JSON list of C-alpha atoms in Angstrom, two decimals:
[
{"chain": "A", "resi": 1131, "resn": "MET", "atom": "CA", "xyz": [137.39, 87.76, 51.54]},
{"chain": "A", "resi": 1132, "resn": "LYS", "atom": "CA", "xyz": [135.26, 90.80, 50.98]},
{"chain": "A", "resi": 1133, "resn": "THR", "atom": "CA", "xyz": [132.79, 88.78, 48.91]},
{"chain": "A", "resi": 1134, "resn": "LYS", "atom": "CA", "xyz": [132.63, 86.03, 51.51]},
{"chain": "A", "resi": 1135, "resn": "PHE", "atom": "CA", "xyz": [131.85, 88.60, 54.21]},
{"chain": "A", "resi": 1136, "resn": "CYS", "atom": "CA", "xyz": [129.08, 90.15, 52.11]},
{"chain": "A", "resi": 1137, "resn": "LEU", "atom": "CA", "xyz": [127.55, 86.74, 51.44]},
{"chain": "A", "resi": 1138, "resn": "THR", "atom": "CA", "xyz": [127.66, 85.92, 55.16]},
{"chain": "A", "resi": 1139, "resn": "ILE", "atom": "CA", "xyz": [125.90, 89.19, 56.04]},
{"chain": "A", "resi": 1140, "resn": "ALA", "atom": "CA", "xyz": [123.30, 88.61, 53.31]},
{"chain": "A", "resi": 1141, "resn": "ALA", "atom": "CA", "xyz": [122.64, 85.07, 54.56]},
{"chain": "A", "resi": 1142, "resn": "ALA", "atom": "CA", "xyz": [122.28, 86.35, 58.13]},
{"chain": "A", "resi": 1143, "resn": "LEU", "atom": "CA", "xyz": [119.79, 89.02, 57.03]},
{"chain": "A", "resi": 1144, "resn": "LEU", "atom": "CA", "xyz": [117.74, 86.47, 55.09]},
{"chain": "A", "resi": 1145, "resn": "ALA", "atom": "CA", "xyz": [117.64, 84.20, 58.13]},
{"chain": "A", "resi": 1146, "resn": "LEU", "atom": "CA", "xyz": [116.49, 87.06, 60.38]},
{"chain": "A", "resi": 1147, "resn": "THR", "atom": "CA", "xyz": [113.80, 88.00, 57.86]},
{"chain": "A", "resi": 1148, "resn": "ALA", "atom": "CA", "xyz": [112.44, 84.44, 57.89]},
{"chain": "A", "resi": 1149, "resn": "LEU", "atom": "CA", "xyz": [112.39, 84.44, 61.69]},
{"chain": "A", "resi": 1150, "resn": "SER", "atom": "CA", "xyz": [110.59, 87.79, 61.73]},
{"chain": "A", "resi": 1151, "resn": "TYR", "atom": "CA", "xyz": [107.87, 86.55, 59.39]},
{"chain": "A", "resi": 1152, "resn": "GLY", "atom": "CA", "xyz": [107.50, 83.42, 61.49]},
{"chain": "A", "resi": 1153, "resn": "GLN", "atom": "CA", "xyz": [107.02, 85.50, 64.63]},
{"chain": "A", "resi": 1154, "resn": "VAL", "atom": "CA", "xyz": [104.38, 87.68, 62.95]},
{"chain": "A", "resi": 1155, "resn": "GLY", "atom": "CA", "xyz": [102.44, 84.56, 61.98]},
{"chain": "A", "resi": 1156, "resn": "THR", "atom": "CA", "xyz": [102.54, 83.31, 65.55]},
{"chain": "A", "resi": 1157, "resn": "ASP", "atom": "CA", "xyz": [101.42, 86.68, 66.92]},
{"chain": "A", "resi": 1158, "resn": "VAL", "atom": "CA", "xyz": [98.46, 86.82, 64.54]},
{"chain": "A", "resi": 1159, "resn": "LYS", "atom": "CA", "xyz": [97.49, 83.27, 65.44]},
{"chain": "A", "resi": 1160, "resn": "ASP", "atom": "CA", "xyz": [97.64, 84.07, 69.19]},
{"chain": "A", "resi": 1161, "resn": "ALA", "atom": "CA", "xyz": [95.60, 87.23, 68.71]},
{"chain": "A", "resi": 1162, "resn": "ALA", "atom": "CA", "xyz": [92.94, 85.27, 66.84]},
{"chain": "A", "resi": 1163, "resn": "LYS", "atom": "CA", "xyz": [92.76, 82.72, 69.66]},
{"chain": "A", "resi": 1164, "resn": "ASP", "atom": "CA", "xyz": [92.44, 85.48, 72.26]},
{"chain": "A", "resi": 1165, "resn": "THR", "atom": "CA", "xyz": [89.69, 87.17, 70.28]},
{"chain": "A", "resi": 1166, "resn": "GLY", "atom": "CA", "xyz": [87.81, 83.90, 69.92]},
{"chain": "A", "resi": 1167, "resn": "HIS", "atom": "CA", "xyz": [88.09, 83.24, 73.65]},
{"chain": "A", "resi": 1168, "resn": "ALA", "atom": "CA", "xyz": [86.90, 86.74, 74.53]},
{"chain": "A", "resi": 1169, "resn": "THR", "atom": "CA", "xyz": [83.96, 86.45, 72.12]},
{"chain": "A", "resi": 1170, "resn": "LYS", "atom": "CA", "xyz": [82.93, 83.13, 73.65]},
{"chain": "A", "resi": 1171, "resn": "LYS", "atom": "CA", "xyz": [83.08, 84.63, 77.16]},
{"chain": "A", "resi": 1172, "resn": "ALA", "atom": "CA", "xyz": [81.01, 87.61, 76.08]},
{"chain": "A", "resi": 1173, "resn": "ALA", "atom": "CA", "xyz": [78.39, 85.34, 74.52]},
{"chain": "A", "resi": 1174, "resn": "VAL", "atom": "CA", "xyz": [78.11, 83.28, 77.70]},
{"chain": "A", "resi": 1175, "resn": "LYS", "atom": "CA", "xyz": [77.76, 86.41, 79.86]},
{"chain": "A", "resi": 1176, "resn": "THR", "atom": "CA", "xyz": [75.15, 87.82, 77.49]},
{"chain": "A", "resi": 1177, "resn": "GLY", "atom": "CA", "xyz": [73.22, 84.58, 77.72]},
{"chain": "A", "resi": 1178, "resn": "HIS", "atom": "CA", "xyz": [73.24, 84.66, 81.52]},
{"chain": "A", "resi": 1179, "resn": "ALA", "atom": "CA", "xyz": [72.15, 88.30, 81.57]},
{"chain": "A", "resi": 1180, "resn": "THR", "atom": "CA", "xyz": [69.31, 87.58, 79.16]},
{"chain": "A", "resi": 1181, "resn": "GLU", "atom": "CA", "xyz": [68.17, 84.66, 81.28]},
{"chain": "A", "resi": 1182, "resn": "LYS", "atom": "CA", "xyz": [68.14, 86.81, 84.43]},
{"chain": "A", "resi": 1183, "resn": "ALA", "atom": "CA", "xyz": [66.22, 89.56, 82.65]},
{"chain": "A", "resi": 1184, "resn": "ALA", "atom": "CA", "xyz": [63.65, 87.05, 81.43]},
{"chain": "A", "resi": 1185, "resn": "ASP", "atom": "CA", "xyz": [63.17, 85.70, 84.97]},
{"chain": "A", "resi": 1186, "resn": "LYS", "atom": "CA", "xyz": [62.68, 89.21, 86.36]},
{"chain": "A", "resi": 1187, "resn": "THR", "atom": "CA", "xyz": [60.24, 90.05, 83.57]},
{"chain": "A", "resi": 1188, "resn": "GLU", "atom": "CA", "xyz": [58.27, 86.90, 84.33]},
{"chain": "A", "resi": 1189, "resn": "ASP", "atom": "CA", "xyz": [58.05, 87.74, 88.03]},
{"chain": "A", "resi": 1190, "resn": "THR", "atom": "CA", "xyz": [57.04, 91.32, 87.35]},
{"chain": "A", "resi": 1191, "resn": "THR", "atom": "CA", "xyz": [54.40, 90.25, 84.84]},
{"chain": "A", "resi": 1192, "resn": "LYS", "atom": "CA", "xyz": [52.88, 87.85, 87.36]},
{"chain": "A", "resi": 1193, "resn": "THR", "atom": "CA", "xyz": [52.77, 90.58, 90.00]},
{"chain": "A", "resi": 1194, "resn": "VAL", "atom": "CA", "xyz": [51.20, 93.09, 87.64]},
{"chain": "A", "resi": 1195, "resn": "ALA", "atom": "CA", "xyz": [48.61, 90.56, 86.48]},
{"chain": "A", "resi": 1196, "resn": "LYS", "atom": "CA", "xyz": [47.70, 89.78, 90.10]},
{"chain": "A", "resi": 1197, "resn": "ASP", "atom": "CA", "xyz": [47.39, 93.47, 90.98]},
{"chain": "A", "resi": 1198, "resn": "THR", "atom": "CA", "xyz": [45.29, 94.12, 87.90]},
{"chain": "A", "resi": 1199, "resn": "GLY", "atom": "CA", "xyz": [42.98, 91.27, 88.84]},
{"chain": "A", "resi": 1200, "resn": "HIS", "atom": "CA", "xyz": [42.50, 92.69, 92.33]},
{"chain": "A", "resi": 1201, "resn": "GLY", "atom": "CA", "xyz": [41.83, 96.15, 90.90]},
{"chain": "A", "resi": 1202, "resn": "VAL", "atom": "CA", "xyz": [39.25, 94.82, 88.49]},
{"chain": "A", "resi": 1203, "resn": "LYS", "atom": "CA", "xyz": [37.55, 92.88, 91.28]},
{"chain": "A", "resi": 1204, "resn": "LYS", "atom": "CA", "xyz": [37.32, 95.99, 93.50]},
{"chain": "A", "resi": 1205, "resn": "GLY", "atom": "CA", "xyz": [36.12, 98.10, 90.59]},
{"chain": "A", "resi": 1206, "resn": "THR", "atom": "CA", "xyz": [33.43, 95.57, 89.74]},
{"chain": "A", "resi": 1207, "resn": "LYS", "atom": "CA", "xyz": [32.16, 95.55, 93.33]},
{"chain": "A", "resi": 1208, "resn": "ALA", "atom": "CA", "xyz": [32.08, 99.35, 93.39]},
{"chain": "A", "resi": 1209, "resn": "VAL", "atom": "CA", "xyz": [30.16, 99.50, 90.13]},
{"chain": "A", "resi": 1210, "resn": "GLY", "atom": "CA", "xyz": [27.75, 96.85, 91.40]},
{"chain": "A", "resi": 1211, "resn": "LYS", "atom": "CA", "xyz": [27.06, 98.85, 94.57]},
{"chain": "A", "resi": 1212, "resn": "GLY", "atom": "CA", "xyz": [26.53, 102.01, 92.52]},
{"chain": "A", "resi": 1213, "resn": "VAL", "atom": "CA", "xyz": [24.08, 100.25, 90.22]},
{"chain": "A", "resi": 1214, "resn": "LYS", "atom": "CA", "xyz": [22.21, 98.84, 93.22]},
{"chain": "A", "resi": 1215, "resn": "LYS", "atom": "CA", "xyz": [21.92, 102.28, 94.84]},
{"chain": "A", "resi": 1216, "resn": "GLY", "atom": "CA", "xyz": [20.74, 103.77, 91.56]},
{"chain": "A", "resi": 1217, "resn": "ALA", "atom": "CA", "xyz": [18.12, 101.05, 91.20]},
{"chain": "A", "resi": 1218, "resn": "GLU", "atom": "CA", "xyz": [16.89, 101.64, 94.76]},
{"chain": "A", "resi": 1219, "resn": "LYS", "atom": "CA", "xyz": [16.57, 105.38, 94.14]},
{"chain": "A", "resi": 1220, "resn": "THR", "atom": "CA", "xyz": [14.71, 104.73, 90.90]},
{"chain": "A", "resi": 1221, "resn": "GLU", "atom": "CA", "xyz": [12.40, 102.34, 92.74]},
{"chain": "A", "resi": 1222, "resn": "ASP", "atom": "CA", "xyz": [11.69, 104.97, 95.40]},
{"chain": "A", "resi": 1223, "resn": "VAL", "atom": "CA", "xyz": [10.90, 107.59, 92.77]},
{"chain": "A", "resi": 1224, "resn": "VAL", "atom": "CA", "xyz": [8.57, 105.25, 90.88]},
{"chain": "A", "resi": 1225, "resn": "LYS", "atom": "CA", "xyz": [6.53, 104.50, 94.06]}
]
């Protein structure tokens, strides 16, 4: 009787051990799925953020290029007027 009881307890412990290992495997598998899902979400969000940043950079670059063009145009006119005045003064001195 005592031996039968010990064998029953041993069998029960072995069964619980198998169930425990099975649960650990399931938990690891679920954690891996969750990590994969989170990584995919992060990649998508990073892609969207990069796309937005590229659009803003494009718009800013266009604006800066336009402003630079206007500045160069004004500077060229100012230099042209200065050269013209200098030429007129030189002409007056030569006469």
